[in-house]
Structures are given as structure tokens and as C-alpha cells.
Short mmCIF file of C-alpha atoms and ligand atoms in Angstrom, two decimals:
data_model
loop_
_atom_site.label_atom_id
_atom_site.label_comp_id
_atom_site.label_asym_id
_atom_site.label_seq_id
_atom_site.Cartn_x
_atom_site.Cartn_y
_atom_site.Cartn_z
CA MET A 1 224.90 -185.48 -44.19
CA ASP A 2 226.78 -182.69 -45.94
CA SER A 3 224.33 -180.00 -44.94
CA LEU A 4 224.70 -180.84 -41.25
CA PRO A 5 226.91 -178.68 -39.07
CA TRP A 6 230.06 -180.64 -38.34
CA VAL A 7 229.31 -180.92 -34.62
CA GLU A 8 226.33 -183.03 -35.60
CA LYS A 9 228.01 -184.78 -38.53
CA TYR A 10 230.89 -185.84 -36.28
CA ARG A 11 228.88 -186.58 -33.16
CA PRO A 12 229.78 -190.16 -32.23
CA ALA A 13 226.64 -192.29 -32.57
CA ASP A 14 227.83 -195.27 -30.52
CA LEU A 15 229.22 -195.58 -27.05
CA SER A 16 232.23 -197.36 -28.54
CA GLU A 17 232.92 -194.40 -30.82
CA LEU A 18 233.17 -191.97 -27.92
CA ALA A 19 236.82 -191.28 -27.60
CA SER A 20 237.08 -190.43 -23.93
CA HIS A 21 235.59 -191.02 -20.48
CA LYS A 22 236.11 -194.77 -20.85
CA ASP A 23 235.38 -195.48 -17.18
CA ILE A 24 232.08 -193.59 -17.27
CA ILE A 25 231.04 -195.40 -20.43
CA SER A 26 231.97 -198.84 -19.17
CA THR A 27 230.06 -198.22 -15.93
CA ILE A 28 226.93 -197.09 -17.78
CA SER A 29 227.21 -199.95 -20.28
CA ARG A 30 227.29 -202.41 -17.39
CA PHE A 31 224.21 -200.80 -15.83
CA ILE A 32 222.38 -201.11 -19.14
CA ASP A 33 223.46 -204.72 -19.72
CA GLU A 34 222.35 -205.70 -16.23
CA ASN A 35 219.12 -203.78 -16.67
CA ARG A 36 219.59 -201.67 -13.55
CA LEU A 37 220.12 -198.18 -14.82
CA PRO A 38 219.99 -195.64 -11.95
CA HIS A 39 218.91 -192.02 -12.20
CA MET A 40 221.96 -190.19 -13.46
CA LEU A 41 223.45 -186.73 -13.24
CA PHE A 42 226.03 -185.79 -15.88
CA TYR A 43 227.96 -182.63 -15.18
CA GLY A 44 231.01 -180.88 -16.57
CA PRO A 45 232.10 -178.08 -18.91
CA PRO A 46 230.60 -177.60 -22.41
CA GLY A 47 231.54 -179.79 -25.35
CA THR A 48 232.82 -182.73 -23.33
CA GLY A 49 230.35 -185.34 -24.56
CA LYS A 50 227.47 -185.30 -22.04
CA THR A 51 224.62 -185.05 -24.52
CA THR A 52 226.45 -187.34 -26.93
CA THR A 53 226.86 -189.99 -24.23
CA ILE A 54 223.21 -190.08 -23.20
CA LEU A 55 222.06 -190.22 -26.83
CA ALA A 56 224.43 -193.11 -27.44
CA CYS A 57 223.13 -194.83 -24.30
CA ALA A 58 219.57 -194.42 -25.52
CA LYS A 59 220.59 -195.94 -28.82
CA LYS A 60 222.12 -198.90 -27.03
CA ILE A 61 218.94 -199.43 -25.01
CA TYR A 62 216.29 -198.79 -27.65
CA GLY A 63 218.04 -199.34 -30.99
CA PRO A 64 218.06 -196.96 -33.97
CA LYS A 65 214.58 -195.55 -33.27
CA PHE A 66 215.68 -194.29 -29.87
CA LYS A 67 214.72 -190.67 -30.55
CA SER A 68 211.05 -191.43 -30.29
CA MET A 69 211.57 -193.52 -27.19
CA ILE A 70 212.96 -190.91 -24.86
CA LEU A 71 211.55 -187.68 -23.53
CA GLU A 72 214.12 -185.01 -24.14
CA LEU A 73 213.54 -181.63 -22.55
CA ASN A 74 216.26 -179.24 -23.43
CA ALA A 75 215.08 -175.69 -23.88
CA SER A 76 216.13 -174.09 -20.63
CA ASP A 77 213.41 -171.47 -20.98
CA ASP A 78 210.32 -173.67 -20.88
CA ARG A 79 211.43 -175.48 -17.79
CA GLY A 80 208.87 -174.16 -15.34
CA ILE A 81 207.19 -176.30 -12.77
CA ASP A 82 204.28 -177.11 -15.12
CA VAL A 83 206.53 -178.68 -17.72
CA VAL A 84 208.09 -180.94 -15.17
CA ARG A 85 204.72 -181.90 -13.73
CA ASP A 86 202.72 -182.40 -16.90
CA GLN A 87 205.07 -183.55 -19.61
CA ILE A 88 207.00 -185.91 -17.40
CA LYS A 89 203.88 -187.26 -15.76
CA SER A 90 202.13 -188.07 -19.01
CA PHE A 91 205.25 -189.60 -20.51
CA ALA A 92 205.91 -191.67 -17.41
CA SER A 93 202.39 -192.99 -17.14
CA THR A 94 201.91 -194.11 -20.75
CA LYS A 95 201.70 -197.83 -21.00
CA LEU A 96 203.99 -198.21 -23.99
CA MET A 97 206.64 -200.82 -23.49
CA PHE A 98 209.77 -199.64 -25.15
CA ASN A 99 212.09 -202.45 -24.32
CA SER A 100 211.88 -205.72 -22.48
CA SER A 101 212.05 -204.06 -19.09
CA GLY A 102 209.67 -201.28 -20.08
CA MET A 103 212.13 -198.73 -18.71
CA LYS A 104 211.71 -195.20 -20.06
CA LEU A 105 214.34 -192.53 -20.17
CA ILE A 106 213.75 -188.85 -19.50
CA VAL A 107 216.64 -186.59 -20.39
CA LEU A 108 216.68 -183.13 -18.86
CA ASP A 109 219.43 -181.23 -20.63
CA GLU A 110 220.63 -177.91 -19.18
CA ALA A 111 219.07 -178.97 -15.90
CA ASP A 112 220.95 -176.27 -14.02
CA ALA A 113 218.58 -173.75 -15.62
CA MET A 114 215.58 -175.32 -13.88
CA THR A 115 213.96 -173.25 -11.17
CA ASN A 116 214.13 -174.55 -7.61
CA ALA A 117 210.38 -175.12 -7.64
CA ALA A 118 210.72 -177.27 -10.77
CA GLN A 119 213.57 -179.17 -9.16
CA ALA A 120 211.41 -179.77 -6.11
CA ALA A 121 208.67 -181.17 -8.34
CA LEU A 122 211.25 -183.40 -9.98
CA ARG A 123 212.41 -184.56 -6.58
CA ARG A 124 208.91 -185.75 -5.82
CA GLY A 125 208.94 -187.43 -9.24
CA THR A 126 212.11 -189.35 -8.51
CA THR A 127 210.68 -190.66 -5.26
CA ASN A 128 207.31 -191.55 -6.75
CA LEU A 129 206.96 -195.33 -6.75
CA LEU A 130 205.37 -195.48 -10.17
CA TYR A 131 208.30 -193.60 -11.63
CA ALA A 132 210.76 -195.68 -9.71
CA ARG A 133 209.48 -198.76 -11.48
CA ASN A 134 209.56 -197.65 -15.09
CA VAL A 135 211.29 -194.27 -15.50
CA ARG A 136 214.90 -193.23 -15.29
CA PHE A 137 216.00 -189.62 -15.31
CA CYS A 138 219.24 -188.34 -16.73
CA LEU A 139 219.97 -184.76 -15.72
CA ILE A 140 222.67 -182.93 -17.64
CA CYS A 141 224.26 -179.69 -16.55
CA ASN A 142 227.47 -177.71 -16.42
CA TYR A 143 227.45 -177.10 -12.66
CA ALA A 144 226.32 -179.89 -10.30
CA SER A 145 226.17 -177.32 -7.50
CA LYS A 146 223.10 -175.75 -9.13
CA ILE A 147 221.11 -178.94 -8.64
CA ILE A 148 219.41 -179.19 -5.26
CA PRO A 149 221.10 -181.69 -2.90
CA ALA A 150 217.96 -183.82 -2.60
CA ILE A 151 218.12 -184.60 -6.33
CA GLN A 152 221.88 -185.00 -6.37
CA SER A 153 221.66 -187.68 -3.71
CA ARG A 154 219.09 -189.63 -5.76
CA CYS A 155 221.34 -189.73 -8.82
CA THR A 156 224.54 -191.50 -9.69
CA LYS A 157 226.86 -188.63 -10.58
CA PHE A 158 229.25 -188.69 -13.50
CA ARG A 159 231.73 -185.88 -14.00
CA PHE A 160 232.76 -185.16 -17.59
CA SER A 161 236.14 -183.47 -17.49
CA PRO A 162 237.61 -181.43 -20.36
CA LEU A 163 238.84 -183.84 -23.04
CA PRO A 164 242.55 -184.69 -22.86
CA ILE A 165 244.80 -183.29 -25.57
CA ASP A 166 245.55 -186.66 -27.22
CA THR A 167 241.84 -187.45 -27.61
CA MET A 168 241.30 -184.01 -29.12
CA THR A 169 244.28 -184.51 -31.43
CA ASP A 170 243.01 -187.90 -32.68
CA ARG A 171 239.57 -186.51 -33.41
CA LEU A 172 241.04 -183.43 -35.08
CA ASN A 173 243.22 -185.59 -37.34
CA PHE A 174 240.24 -187.78 -38.18
CA ILE A 175 238.09 -184.82 -39.28
CA VAL A 176 240.99 -183.22 -41.15
CA ASP A 177 241.40 -186.45 -43.13
CA GLN A 178 237.69 -186.88 -43.78
CA GLU A 179 237.23 -183.34 -45.01
CA ASN A 180 240.55 -183.06 -46.83
CA ILE A 181 241.58 -179.97 -44.93
CA ASN A 182 244.92 -178.29 -45.42
CA ILE A 183 246.13 -177.21 -41.99
CA THR A 184 249.65 -176.57 -40.71
CA PRO A 185 250.95 -178.30 -37.55
CA GLN A 186 251.05 -174.88 -35.85
CA GLY A 187 247.44 -174.40 -36.88
CA LYS A 188 246.53 -177.68 -35.20
CA ASN A 189 248.33 -176.64 -32.03
CA ALA A 190 246.57 -173.29 -31.98
CA LEU A 191 243.23 -175.03 -32.41
CA LEU A 192 243.94 -177.47 -29.58
CA LYS A 193 245.06 -174.65 -27.30
CA LEU A 194 242.08 -172.43 -28.06
CA SER A 195 239.51 -175.16 -27.58
CA GLY A 196 240.79 -176.07 -24.09
CA GLY A 197 239.23 -179.53 -23.96
CA ASP A 198 235.91 -178.42 -25.53
CA MET A 199 235.36 -180.63 -28.57
CA ARG A 200 232.40 -178.60 -29.84
CA ARG A 201 234.53 -175.48 -29.92
CA LEU A 202 237.30 -177.28 -31.80
CA VAL A 203 234.92 -178.67 -34.41
CA ASN A 204 233.15 -175.34 -34.85
CA ILE A 205 236.33 -173.32 -35.35
CA LEU A 206 237.60 -175.94 -37.79
CA GLN A 207 234.41 -175.80 -39.84
CA ILE A 208 234.41 -172.00 -39.97
CA GLN A 209 238.05 -172.00 -41.04
CA ALA A 210 237.60 -174.73 -43.62
CA THR A 211 234.63 -173.08 -45.29
CA HIS A 212 236.20 -169.65 -45.19
CA THR A 213 237.27 -169.12 -48.77
CA ALA A 214 239.95 -166.58 -47.89
CA PHE A 215 242.21 -169.26 -46.42
CA ASP A 216 243.55 -172.06 -48.64
CA VAL A 217 245.74 -173.26 -45.84
CA ILE A 218 244.65 -172.99 -42.24
CA THR A 219 247.46 -171.55 -40.14
CA ASP A 220 247.79 -170.51 -36.51
CA ASP A 221 247.58 -166.87 -37.65
CA SER A 222 244.32 -167.39 -39.52
CA ILE A 223 242.87 -169.17 -36.50
CA TYR A 224 243.85 -166.47 -34.00
CA LEU A 225 242.67 -163.76 -36.39
CA SER A 226 239.27 -165.22 -37.09
CA THR A 227 238.55 -166.17 -33.48
CA GLY A 228 239.63 -162.74 -32.23
CA LYS A 229 242.01 -164.32 -29.71
CA PRO A 230 245.48 -162.86 -29.05
CA ASN A 231 248.25 -164.91 -30.62
CA PRO A 232 251.29 -165.83 -28.52
CA SER A 233 253.57 -163.20 -30.09
CA ASP A 234 251.00 -160.47 -29.36
CA VAL A 235 250.85 -161.61 -25.77
CA GLU A 236 254.63 -161.51 -25.45
CA ALA A 237 254.69 -158.00 -26.89
CA ILE A 238 251.96 -156.90 -24.50
CA ILE A 239 253.84 -158.25 -21.50
CA HIS A 240 256.99 -156.52 -22.66
CA TRP A 241 255.16 -153.18 -22.91
CA LEU A 242 253.51 -153.65 -19.56
CA MET A 243 256.82 -154.32 -17.88
CA ASN A 244 258.86 -151.61 -19.59
CA ASP A 245 256.87 -148.75 -21.09
CA SER A 246 255.24 -145.73 -19.53
CA PHE A 247 251.57 -145.89 -18.72
CA LYS A 248 250.67 -143.60 -21.61
CA SER A 249 252.58 -145.37 -24.34
CA CYS A 250 251.33 -148.70 -23.09
CA TYR A 251 247.76 -147.48 -23.24
CA ASP A 252 247.70 -145.56 -26.53
CA LEU A 253 250.38 -146.90 -28.72
CA ALA A 254 250.35 -150.40 -27.64
CA ILE A 255 247.43 -152.20 -26.21
CA TYR A 256 244.52 -149.99 -27.25
CA ASN A 257 245.69 -149.85 -30.86
CA LEU A 258 246.52 -153.52 -31.00
CA GLN A 259 243.13 -154.31 -29.53
CA LYS A 260 241.39 -152.22 -32.17
CA GLU A 261 243.48 -153.54 -35.03
CA ARG A 262 242.97 -157.21 -34.12
CA GLY A 263 239.54 -156.92 -32.56
CA LEU A 264 240.80 -158.41 -29.29
CA ALA A 265 238.65 -158.41 -26.17
CA LEU A 266 240.39 -157.15 -23.05
CA VAL A 267 239.24 -160.17 -21.09
CA ASP A 268 241.07 -162.51 -23.51
CA ILE A 269 244.25 -160.45 -23.20
CA ILE A 270 243.95 -160.60 -19.42
CA HIS A 271 243.52 -164.36 -19.37
CA GLU A 272 246.64 -164.84 -21.48
CA VAL A 273 248.72 -162.33 -19.53
CA ALA A 274 247.67 -163.89 -16.21
CA GLU A 275 248.70 -167.31 -17.48
CA HIS A 276 252.13 -165.99 -18.50
CA LEU A 277 252.61 -164.13 -15.22
CA ILE A 278 252.67 -167.39 -13.34
CA PHE A 279 255.83 -168.40 -15.23
CA LEU A 280 257.57 -165.01 -15.42
CA GLU A 281 260.55 -164.43 -13.17
CA LEU A 282 259.21 -161.88 -10.73
CA PRO A 283 259.63 -161.19 -7.03
CA SER A 284 256.79 -163.16 -5.51
CA ALA A 285 255.29 -160.10 -3.77
CA VAL A 286 254.94 -158.40 -7.17
CA ARG A 287 253.39 -161.47 -8.73
CA LEU A 288 250.83 -161.79 -5.97
CA VAL A 289 249.82 -158.13 -6.07
CA LEU A 290 249.55 -158.23 -9.84
CA LEU A 291 247.48 -161.39 -9.98
CA GLU A 292 245.11 -160.03 -7.38
CA LYS A 293 244.66 -156.73 -9.22
CA ILE A 294 244.17 -158.51 -12.52
CA SER A 295 241.52 -160.71 -11.01
CA ASP A 296 239.70 -157.55 -9.86
CA VAL A 297 239.76 -156.21 -13.41
CA GLU A 298 238.52 -159.51 -14.76
CA ARG A 299 235.64 -159.57 -12.30
CA ASN A 300 234.74 -155.96 -13.10
CA LEU A 301 234.65 -156.79 -16.80
CA SER A 302 232.34 -159.72 -16.21
CA THR A 303 229.87 -157.45 -14.40
CA GLY A 304 229.74 -155.06 -17.34
CA SER A 305 232.20 -152.38 -16.33
CA HIS A 306 233.51 -150.07 -19.06
CA GLU A 307 236.32 -151.68 -21.05
CA LYS A 308 238.46 -148.53 -21.43
CA ILE A 309 238.42 -147.85 -17.70
CA GLN A 310 239.33 -151.45 -16.96
CA LEU A 311 242.12 -151.33 -19.54
CA ALA A 312 243.53 -148.31 -17.69
CA ALA A 313 243.24 -150.13 -14.36
CA PHE A 314 244.91 -153.20 -15.84
CA ILE A 315 247.88 -151.21 -17.14
CA SER A 316 248.16 -149.10 -14.01
CA SER A 317 248.41 -152.21 -11.84
CA PHE A 318 251.64 -153.01 -13.69
CA THR A 319 252.91 -149.44 -13.53
CA ILE A 320 252.23 -149.25 -9.79
CA SER A 321 253.93 -152.51 -8.94
CA ARG A 322 256.91 -151.57 -11.10
CA ASN A 323 257.23 -148.27 -9.30
CA LEU A 324 257.09 -150.05 -5.97
CA THR A 325 259.86 -152.46 -6.75
CA ASN A 326 261.68 -150.96 -9.70
CA THR A 327 261.21 -154.22 -11.52
CA GLN A 328 261.95 -154.27 -15.21
CA ILE A 329 261.84 -157.30 -17.43
CA ASN A 330 263.35 -157.29 -20.87
N1 ATP B 1 234.25 -187.87 -26.39
C1 ATP B 1 234.03 -187.35 -27.61
N2 ATP B 1 234.51 -187.94 -28.73
C2 ATP B 1 234.28 -187.40 -29.94
N3 ATP B 1 233.59 -186.27 -30.16
C3 ATP B 1 233.08 -185.64 -29.10
C4 ATP B 1 233.28 -186.13 -27.76
N4 ATP B 1 232.70 -185.30 -26.90
C5 ATP B 1 232.14 -184.32 -27.63
N5 ATP B 1 232.37 -184.51 -28.96
C6 ATP B 1 231.95 -183.60 -30.04
O1 ATP B 1 231.57 -182.37 -29.45
C7 ATP B 1 230.22 -182.05 -29.77
C8 ATP B 1 229.53 -181.55 -28.52
O2 ATP B 1 229.38 -182.60 -27.62
P1 ATP B 1 228.13 -182.68 -26.64
O3 ATP B 1 226.93 -182.06 -27.28
O4 ATP B 1 228.01 -184.08 -26.17
O5 ATP B 1 228.65 -181.75 -25.46
P2 ATP B 1 228.01 -181.49 -24.04
O6 ATP B 1 228.96 -182.07 -23.04
O7 ATP B 1 226.60 -181.95 -24.03
O8 ATP B 1 228.10 -179.90 -23.97
P3 ATP B 1 227.07 -178.83 -23.33
O9 ATP B 1 227.33 -178.83 -21.86
O10 ATP B 1 227.50 -177.55 -23.95
O11 ATP B 1 225.69 -179.25 -23.71
C9 ATP B 1 229.61 -183.33 -30.33
O12 ATP B 1 228.74 -183.08 -31.37
C10 ATP B 1 230.80 -184.09 -30.87
O13 ATP B 1 231.00 -183.71 -32.22
MG1 MG B 2 224.77 -180.88 -24.11
#
């Protein structure tokens, strides 16, 4: 157990252990108990328990040896039409009776990476009478919109939302106790903020921090430093510079140097600044212009535009709107 990464070590094995999504779990449990499991589509952001839930369901249906009882296809790259046709067909048509109803479970993780042709083949699979009798599909993906409508309408859809902060806090405290970790309350808050409802991210950062010999105590500073994310005081300083300093000093002295020193990505700075802008006291025209310009920079960054040029555009959007309105914030 000790050699396992913590995301596996602390993956809940039972439906009852899953901390969140109680309504989803009780619905699925009822389906299983009544032996009328439908095809299912799980969707939602990463680290919210989709894979964990279906594995726990399989365990409930098939007992501890469930791994050999389900067909799990989860490498997004070998998901061509042939895989869907051949692997699923041979699994579905074997005569093995896994449980009293003989129902078999096929889990297609990262289903949004399937080609449309493969999805079309799957659609024929879900309507095939043989399959209808003894096979249930569970498709898992981040974006339901990438699954063709014909499949969506054949599945019962379950949306996994980001985990609420109290669930994350309970799980964090549990792991901290189990592993005897020394972490400050501010460190916990930083961790909860940075993971944004993604439990995998929280557990991974915690493990990296805990095994990092340089830190005896995990603090918010050590977390921000090692994840390369801007800490709140950096963000405040950046906003102050943006609102008050000249373009040149903002660029050279401030943001560029801070970015280099802390290893911060511009896109992370932009996300934080945009979040703060919503709460800053600004004339609404300025706020709207700024948010629009910032979103342009963010989009440009995501399409691979040069970071230095985008940094200049980001700073100049503040300089321009300040010149327009003479706004200064202290
Ligand atoms: N509800 C939960 N309660 C406790 N731990 C959880 C919960 N959800 C997720 N986790 C933890 O987060 C890890 C990742 O969860 P999981 O693999 O189920 O995410 P996922 O939703 O399938 O994400 P992805 O879309 O990236 O595949 C698990 O190993 C587990 O440690
Ligand atoms: Mg998953």
C-alpha cells in the first residue's frame, strides 16, 4: 500500500466511502439493487470521482474480483472504430455469467476522445438486442457535448460537479491524520483554493509537499512556491502596479521579474487578476473593457502566442484604460 501513489491509496473503494454526489450514488445503488442498471454517461471536470464511482459500482455488483469482470477501455489513443467493434463484441458475446443476472459492464473512460466513427459503432452496439440483454455501458468523459446526441439519449446522464469545499476539507483532514502531516491552517486553505474542487489535484499536491524533504511544515508559501501559482500577496502587488505604475516599470521591474523569480505562468497571473477585478471598485465601463481585453490575452495564450508579447498586451490594456478614465487605485 505504501508504494502506491496517494490518489490510488486514498481512492474510496466502496460507494459508501465516496464523500460526495450522494444523490447520484443513491440512484445508481437503487438501479443495481433492482437489477435494472441503464447505460450510463458520467461527465464532469477532472478529479471529481467519476472513475472511482464506476469502480465502486462494479465492486458492489461483482464483489472483490470485479476487475476481471468488467471491460475497461481507457487509453484514449487506441479508441478507433476497430477497438469498439472487436473488443466490445467479443466481450459482450462471451457466455460467462458474472452475476445472477449475467449483466456485463463495459466502461469506456475518456469517451470524449473517441472518434465520431467509433461513437457511431458504439451507437449500433447500444441498440443491438443481444447487447441490450446482457451488457451495460458506462461512458465517462469531461465534456458531455463531445458525445454524439444519439448516444447521449440512450444513456442516463450523471453530472459530477466539482467537490464542495467541506467534502474536500474532510478528506484533506483525514489524509493529514493518516499520514501524520504537519500543515498550517493557511496551508490547508491554499491547498483547497488551488485544487478548485478537483480531489486528485489536492491529493497530488499534498503528496508532493509531504515527501519533499525541504519542508518540515507545509505552509501556504511552500504550496504556492512548489506549484508555481501566484500567492495572494503577489497578486495584490501586481494589481497595484497595474493600476498605478507606468507601462515600463510594470513590465520590467514588476511583473516580468516577479514571473522569472517565482516561475509564474502568465496565464495563472491573468486568472487571478481577472478574479480580483470583479471585486475591485472600478467604473463599470473600465471593468468591462479590461475583462474583455484580458480574455483576448488569455485566448491568445491558449493558442500558443508568445508570452512576452501577451504580457505587454496585458499590461497595456490597463495603461490604456487608465489613460481613458484617469483611474488610479491605491
Ligand atoms: N468523492 C470523493 N471522495 C473521496 N475521494 C475522492 C472523491 N472523488 C475523487 N476522489 C479522489 O480523487 C482521485 C481521482 O478521482 P477519479 O479518478 O474518480 O476522478 P475522475 O472524475 O475520474 O477524473 P478524470 O475526469 O480526470 O478521469 C481518486 O483517486 C480519489 O483519491
Ligand atoms: Mg477518470
